[in-house]
mmCIF file of C-alpha atoms in Angstrom:
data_model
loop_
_atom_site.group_PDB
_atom_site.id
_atom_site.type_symbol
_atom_site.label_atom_id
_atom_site.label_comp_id
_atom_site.label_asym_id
_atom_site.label_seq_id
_atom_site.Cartn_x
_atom_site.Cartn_y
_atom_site.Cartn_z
ATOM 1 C CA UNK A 1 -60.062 28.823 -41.173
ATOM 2 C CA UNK A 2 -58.618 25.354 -40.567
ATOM 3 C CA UNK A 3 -55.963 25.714 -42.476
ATOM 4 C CA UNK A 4 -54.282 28.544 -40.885
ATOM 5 C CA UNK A 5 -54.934 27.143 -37.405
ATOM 6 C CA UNK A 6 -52.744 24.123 -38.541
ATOM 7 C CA UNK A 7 -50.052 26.570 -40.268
ATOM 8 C CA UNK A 8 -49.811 27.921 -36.703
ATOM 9 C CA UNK A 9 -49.916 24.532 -34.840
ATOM 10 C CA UNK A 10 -46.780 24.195 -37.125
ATOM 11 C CA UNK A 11 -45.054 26.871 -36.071
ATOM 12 C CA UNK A 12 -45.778 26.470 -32.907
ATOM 13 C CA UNK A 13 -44.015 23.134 -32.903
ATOM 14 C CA UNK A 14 -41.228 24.648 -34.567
ATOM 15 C CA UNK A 15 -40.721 27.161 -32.014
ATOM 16 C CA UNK A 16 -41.022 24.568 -29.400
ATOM 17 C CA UNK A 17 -38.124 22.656 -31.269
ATOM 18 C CA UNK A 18 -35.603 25.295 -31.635
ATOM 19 C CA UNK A 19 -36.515 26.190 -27.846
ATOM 20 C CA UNK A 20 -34.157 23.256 -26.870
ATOM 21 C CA UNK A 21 -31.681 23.031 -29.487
ATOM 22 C CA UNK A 22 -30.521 26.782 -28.748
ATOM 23 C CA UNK A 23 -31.300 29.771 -26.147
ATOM 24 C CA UNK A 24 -31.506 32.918 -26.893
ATOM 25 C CA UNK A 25 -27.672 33.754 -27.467
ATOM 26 C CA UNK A 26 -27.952 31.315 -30.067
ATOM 27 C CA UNK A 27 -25.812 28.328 -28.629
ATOM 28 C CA UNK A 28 -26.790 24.683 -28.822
ATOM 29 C CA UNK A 29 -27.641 23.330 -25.910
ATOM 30 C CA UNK A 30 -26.839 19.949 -27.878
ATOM 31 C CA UNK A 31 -23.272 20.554 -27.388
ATOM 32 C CA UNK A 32 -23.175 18.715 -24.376
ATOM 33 C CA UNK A 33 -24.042 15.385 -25.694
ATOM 34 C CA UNK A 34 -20.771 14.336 -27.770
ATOM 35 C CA UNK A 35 -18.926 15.835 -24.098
ATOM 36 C CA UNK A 36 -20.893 13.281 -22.291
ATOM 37 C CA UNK A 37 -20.582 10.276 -24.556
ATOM 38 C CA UNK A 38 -16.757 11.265 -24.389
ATOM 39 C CA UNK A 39 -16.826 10.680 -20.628
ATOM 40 C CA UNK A 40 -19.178 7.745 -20.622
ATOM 41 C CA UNK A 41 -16.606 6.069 -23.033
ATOM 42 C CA UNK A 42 -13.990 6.967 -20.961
ATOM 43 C CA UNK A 43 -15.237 5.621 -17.788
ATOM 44 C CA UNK A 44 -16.343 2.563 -19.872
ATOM 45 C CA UNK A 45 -12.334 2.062 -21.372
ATOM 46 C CA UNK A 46 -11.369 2.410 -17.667
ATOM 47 C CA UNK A 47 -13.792 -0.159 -16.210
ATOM 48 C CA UNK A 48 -12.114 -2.403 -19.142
ATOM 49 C CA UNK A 49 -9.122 -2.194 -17.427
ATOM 50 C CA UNK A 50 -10.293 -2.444 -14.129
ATOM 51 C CA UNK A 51 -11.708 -5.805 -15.226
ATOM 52 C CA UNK A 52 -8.300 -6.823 -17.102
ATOM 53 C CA UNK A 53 -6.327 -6.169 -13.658
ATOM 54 C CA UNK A 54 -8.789 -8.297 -11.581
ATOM 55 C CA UNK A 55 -8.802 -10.721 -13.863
ATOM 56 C CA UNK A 56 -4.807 -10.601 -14.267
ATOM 57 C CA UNK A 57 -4.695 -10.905 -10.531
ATOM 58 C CA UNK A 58 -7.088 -14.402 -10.327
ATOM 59 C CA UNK A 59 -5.409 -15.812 -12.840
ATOM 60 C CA UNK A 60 -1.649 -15.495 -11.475
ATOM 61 C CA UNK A 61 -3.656 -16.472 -7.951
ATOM 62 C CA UNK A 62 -4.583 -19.799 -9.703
ATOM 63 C CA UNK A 63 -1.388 -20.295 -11.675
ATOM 64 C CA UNK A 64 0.319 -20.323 -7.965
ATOM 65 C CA UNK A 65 -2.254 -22.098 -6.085
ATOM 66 C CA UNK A 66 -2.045 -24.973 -8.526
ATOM 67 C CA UNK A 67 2.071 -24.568 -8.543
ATOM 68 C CA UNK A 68 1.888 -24.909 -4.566
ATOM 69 C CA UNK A 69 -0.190 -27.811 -4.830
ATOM 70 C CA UNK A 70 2.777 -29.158 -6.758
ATOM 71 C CA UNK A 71 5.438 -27.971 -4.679
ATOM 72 C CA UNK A 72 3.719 -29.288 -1.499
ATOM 73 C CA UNK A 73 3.273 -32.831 -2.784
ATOM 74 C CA UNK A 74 7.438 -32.409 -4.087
ATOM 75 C CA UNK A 75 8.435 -30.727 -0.801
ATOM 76 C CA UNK A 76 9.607 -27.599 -2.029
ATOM 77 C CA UNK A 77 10.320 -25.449 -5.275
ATOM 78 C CA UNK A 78 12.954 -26.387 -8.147
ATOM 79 C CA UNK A 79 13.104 -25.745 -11.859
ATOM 80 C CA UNK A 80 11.197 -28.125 -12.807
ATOM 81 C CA UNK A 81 8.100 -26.623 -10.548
ATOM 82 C CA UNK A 82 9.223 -23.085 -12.374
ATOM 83 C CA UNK A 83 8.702 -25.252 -16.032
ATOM 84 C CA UNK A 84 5.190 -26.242 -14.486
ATOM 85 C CA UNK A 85 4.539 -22.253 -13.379
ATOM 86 C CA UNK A 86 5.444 -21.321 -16.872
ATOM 87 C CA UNK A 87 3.060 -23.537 -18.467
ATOM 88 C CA UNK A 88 0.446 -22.700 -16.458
ATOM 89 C CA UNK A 89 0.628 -19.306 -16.753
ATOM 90 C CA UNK A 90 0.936 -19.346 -20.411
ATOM 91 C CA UNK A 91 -2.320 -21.814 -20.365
ATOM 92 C CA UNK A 92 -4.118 -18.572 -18.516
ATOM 93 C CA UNK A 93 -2.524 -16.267 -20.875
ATOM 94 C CA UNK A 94 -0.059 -14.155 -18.536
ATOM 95 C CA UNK A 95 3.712 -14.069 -19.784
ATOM 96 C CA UNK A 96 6.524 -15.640 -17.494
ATOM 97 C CA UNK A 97 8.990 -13.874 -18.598
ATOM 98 C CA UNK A 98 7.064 -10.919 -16.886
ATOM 99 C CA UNK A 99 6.618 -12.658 -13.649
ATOM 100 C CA UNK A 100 9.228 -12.271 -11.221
ATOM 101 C CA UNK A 101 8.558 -15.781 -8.320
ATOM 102 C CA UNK A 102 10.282 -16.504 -4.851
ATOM 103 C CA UNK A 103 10.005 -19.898 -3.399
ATOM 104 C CA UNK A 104 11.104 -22.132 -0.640
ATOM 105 C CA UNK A 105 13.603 -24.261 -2.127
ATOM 106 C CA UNK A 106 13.637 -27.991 -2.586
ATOM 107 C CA UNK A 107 13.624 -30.516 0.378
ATOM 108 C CA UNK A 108 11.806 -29.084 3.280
ATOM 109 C CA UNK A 109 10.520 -32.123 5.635
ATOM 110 C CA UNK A 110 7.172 -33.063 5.774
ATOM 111 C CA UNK A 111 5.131 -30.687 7.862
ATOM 112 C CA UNK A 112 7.373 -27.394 7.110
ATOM 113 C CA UNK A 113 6.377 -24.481 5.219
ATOM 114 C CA UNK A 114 6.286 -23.782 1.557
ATOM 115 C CA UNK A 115 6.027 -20.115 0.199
ATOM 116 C CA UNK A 116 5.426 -18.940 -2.946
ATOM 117 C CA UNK A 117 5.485 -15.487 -3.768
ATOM 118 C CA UNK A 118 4.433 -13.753 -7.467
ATOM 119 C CA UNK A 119 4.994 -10.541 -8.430
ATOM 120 C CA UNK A 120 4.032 -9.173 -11.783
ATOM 121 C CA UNK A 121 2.665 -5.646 -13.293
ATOM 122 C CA UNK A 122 -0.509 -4.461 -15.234
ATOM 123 C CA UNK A 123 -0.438 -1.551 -17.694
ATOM 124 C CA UNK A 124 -3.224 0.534 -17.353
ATOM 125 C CA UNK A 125 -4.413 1.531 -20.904
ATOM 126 C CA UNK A 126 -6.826 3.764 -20.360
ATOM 127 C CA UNK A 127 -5.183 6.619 -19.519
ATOM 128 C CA UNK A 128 -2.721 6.534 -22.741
ATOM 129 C CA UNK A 129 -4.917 8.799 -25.149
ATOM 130 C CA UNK A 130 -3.732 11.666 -22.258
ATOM 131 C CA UNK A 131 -0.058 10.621 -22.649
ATOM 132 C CA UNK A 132 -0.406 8.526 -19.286
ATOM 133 C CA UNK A 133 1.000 5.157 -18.633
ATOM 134 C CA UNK A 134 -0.126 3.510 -15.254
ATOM 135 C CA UNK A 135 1.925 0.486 -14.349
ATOM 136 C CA UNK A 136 0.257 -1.258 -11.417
ATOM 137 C CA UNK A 137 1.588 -4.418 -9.030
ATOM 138 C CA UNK A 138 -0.226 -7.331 -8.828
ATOM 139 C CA UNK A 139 1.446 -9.870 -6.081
ATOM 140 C CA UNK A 140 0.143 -12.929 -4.597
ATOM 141 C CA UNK A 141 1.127 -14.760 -1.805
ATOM 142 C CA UNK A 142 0.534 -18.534 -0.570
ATOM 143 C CA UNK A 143 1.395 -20.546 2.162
ATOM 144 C CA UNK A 144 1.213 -24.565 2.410
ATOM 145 C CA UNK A 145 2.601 -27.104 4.051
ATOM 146 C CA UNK A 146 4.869 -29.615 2.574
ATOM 147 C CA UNK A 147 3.287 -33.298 2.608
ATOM 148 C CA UNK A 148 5.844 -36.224 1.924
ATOM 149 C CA UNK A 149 7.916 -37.476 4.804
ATOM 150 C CA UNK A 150 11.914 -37.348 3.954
ATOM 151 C CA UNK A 151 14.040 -40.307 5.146
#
């Protein structure tokens, strides 16, 4: 008599198995699984670019806050200040030849203002599995004043 009691508690698990993996029309309700770690990754791959164009951004804000530093103590913006941009920004990984910079020129007087404008763009890469390609601005802007007196 024990015996077929645990045949049935057997079958009775069994039943309460297939119960969830598929209805009554025979379709799996674990179908929706792969679909969701498919999104999840998605979202995931997107948040990996969200991070990479954040990240672009603060480093092109350092490069040019340490670039205006230099400007400011040379009272204004020449090529060599561009060779000091381009090492900078190579040292944090970002390409110059991709940044596009606008500065007050060379030999402001002490006291005037120094701007330095940087313009660049991210590719978004999540997207490109749906044949999309997202380019998207990153600019930064900074204002100093120039600090050596001119005679």
């Amino acid at each position: 008599m024990k015996e077929d009691k645990q045949v049935g508690d057997g079958e009775m698990i069994k039943k309460c198995m297939l119960r969830y993996v598929s209805n009554q029309r025979g379709e799996s309700q674990s179908i929706f699984i792969p679909f969701l770690v498919l999104i999840l990754a998605i979202f995931i791959y997107i948040g990996v670019d969200v991070y990479g164009y954040i990240m672009t951004k603060q480093y092109l804000k350092d490069t040019v806050n340490e670039t205006l530093d230099i400007a400011k103590a040379e009272n204004g913006f020449d090529s060599s200040t561009r060779a000091s941009f381009d090492d900078l920004a190579s040292k944090y990984g970002l390409n110059p030849n991709n940044i596009t910079i606008q500065a007050t020129p060379k030999t402001v007087q002490r006291g005037s203002s120094i701007e330095i404008r940087a313009h660049t763009t991210y590719e978004v890469h999540a997207l490109r599995p749906f044949g999309q390609t997202i380019t998207m601005p990153v600019d930064v802007y900074r204002t100093g004043f120039a600090l050596t007196y001119i005679r």
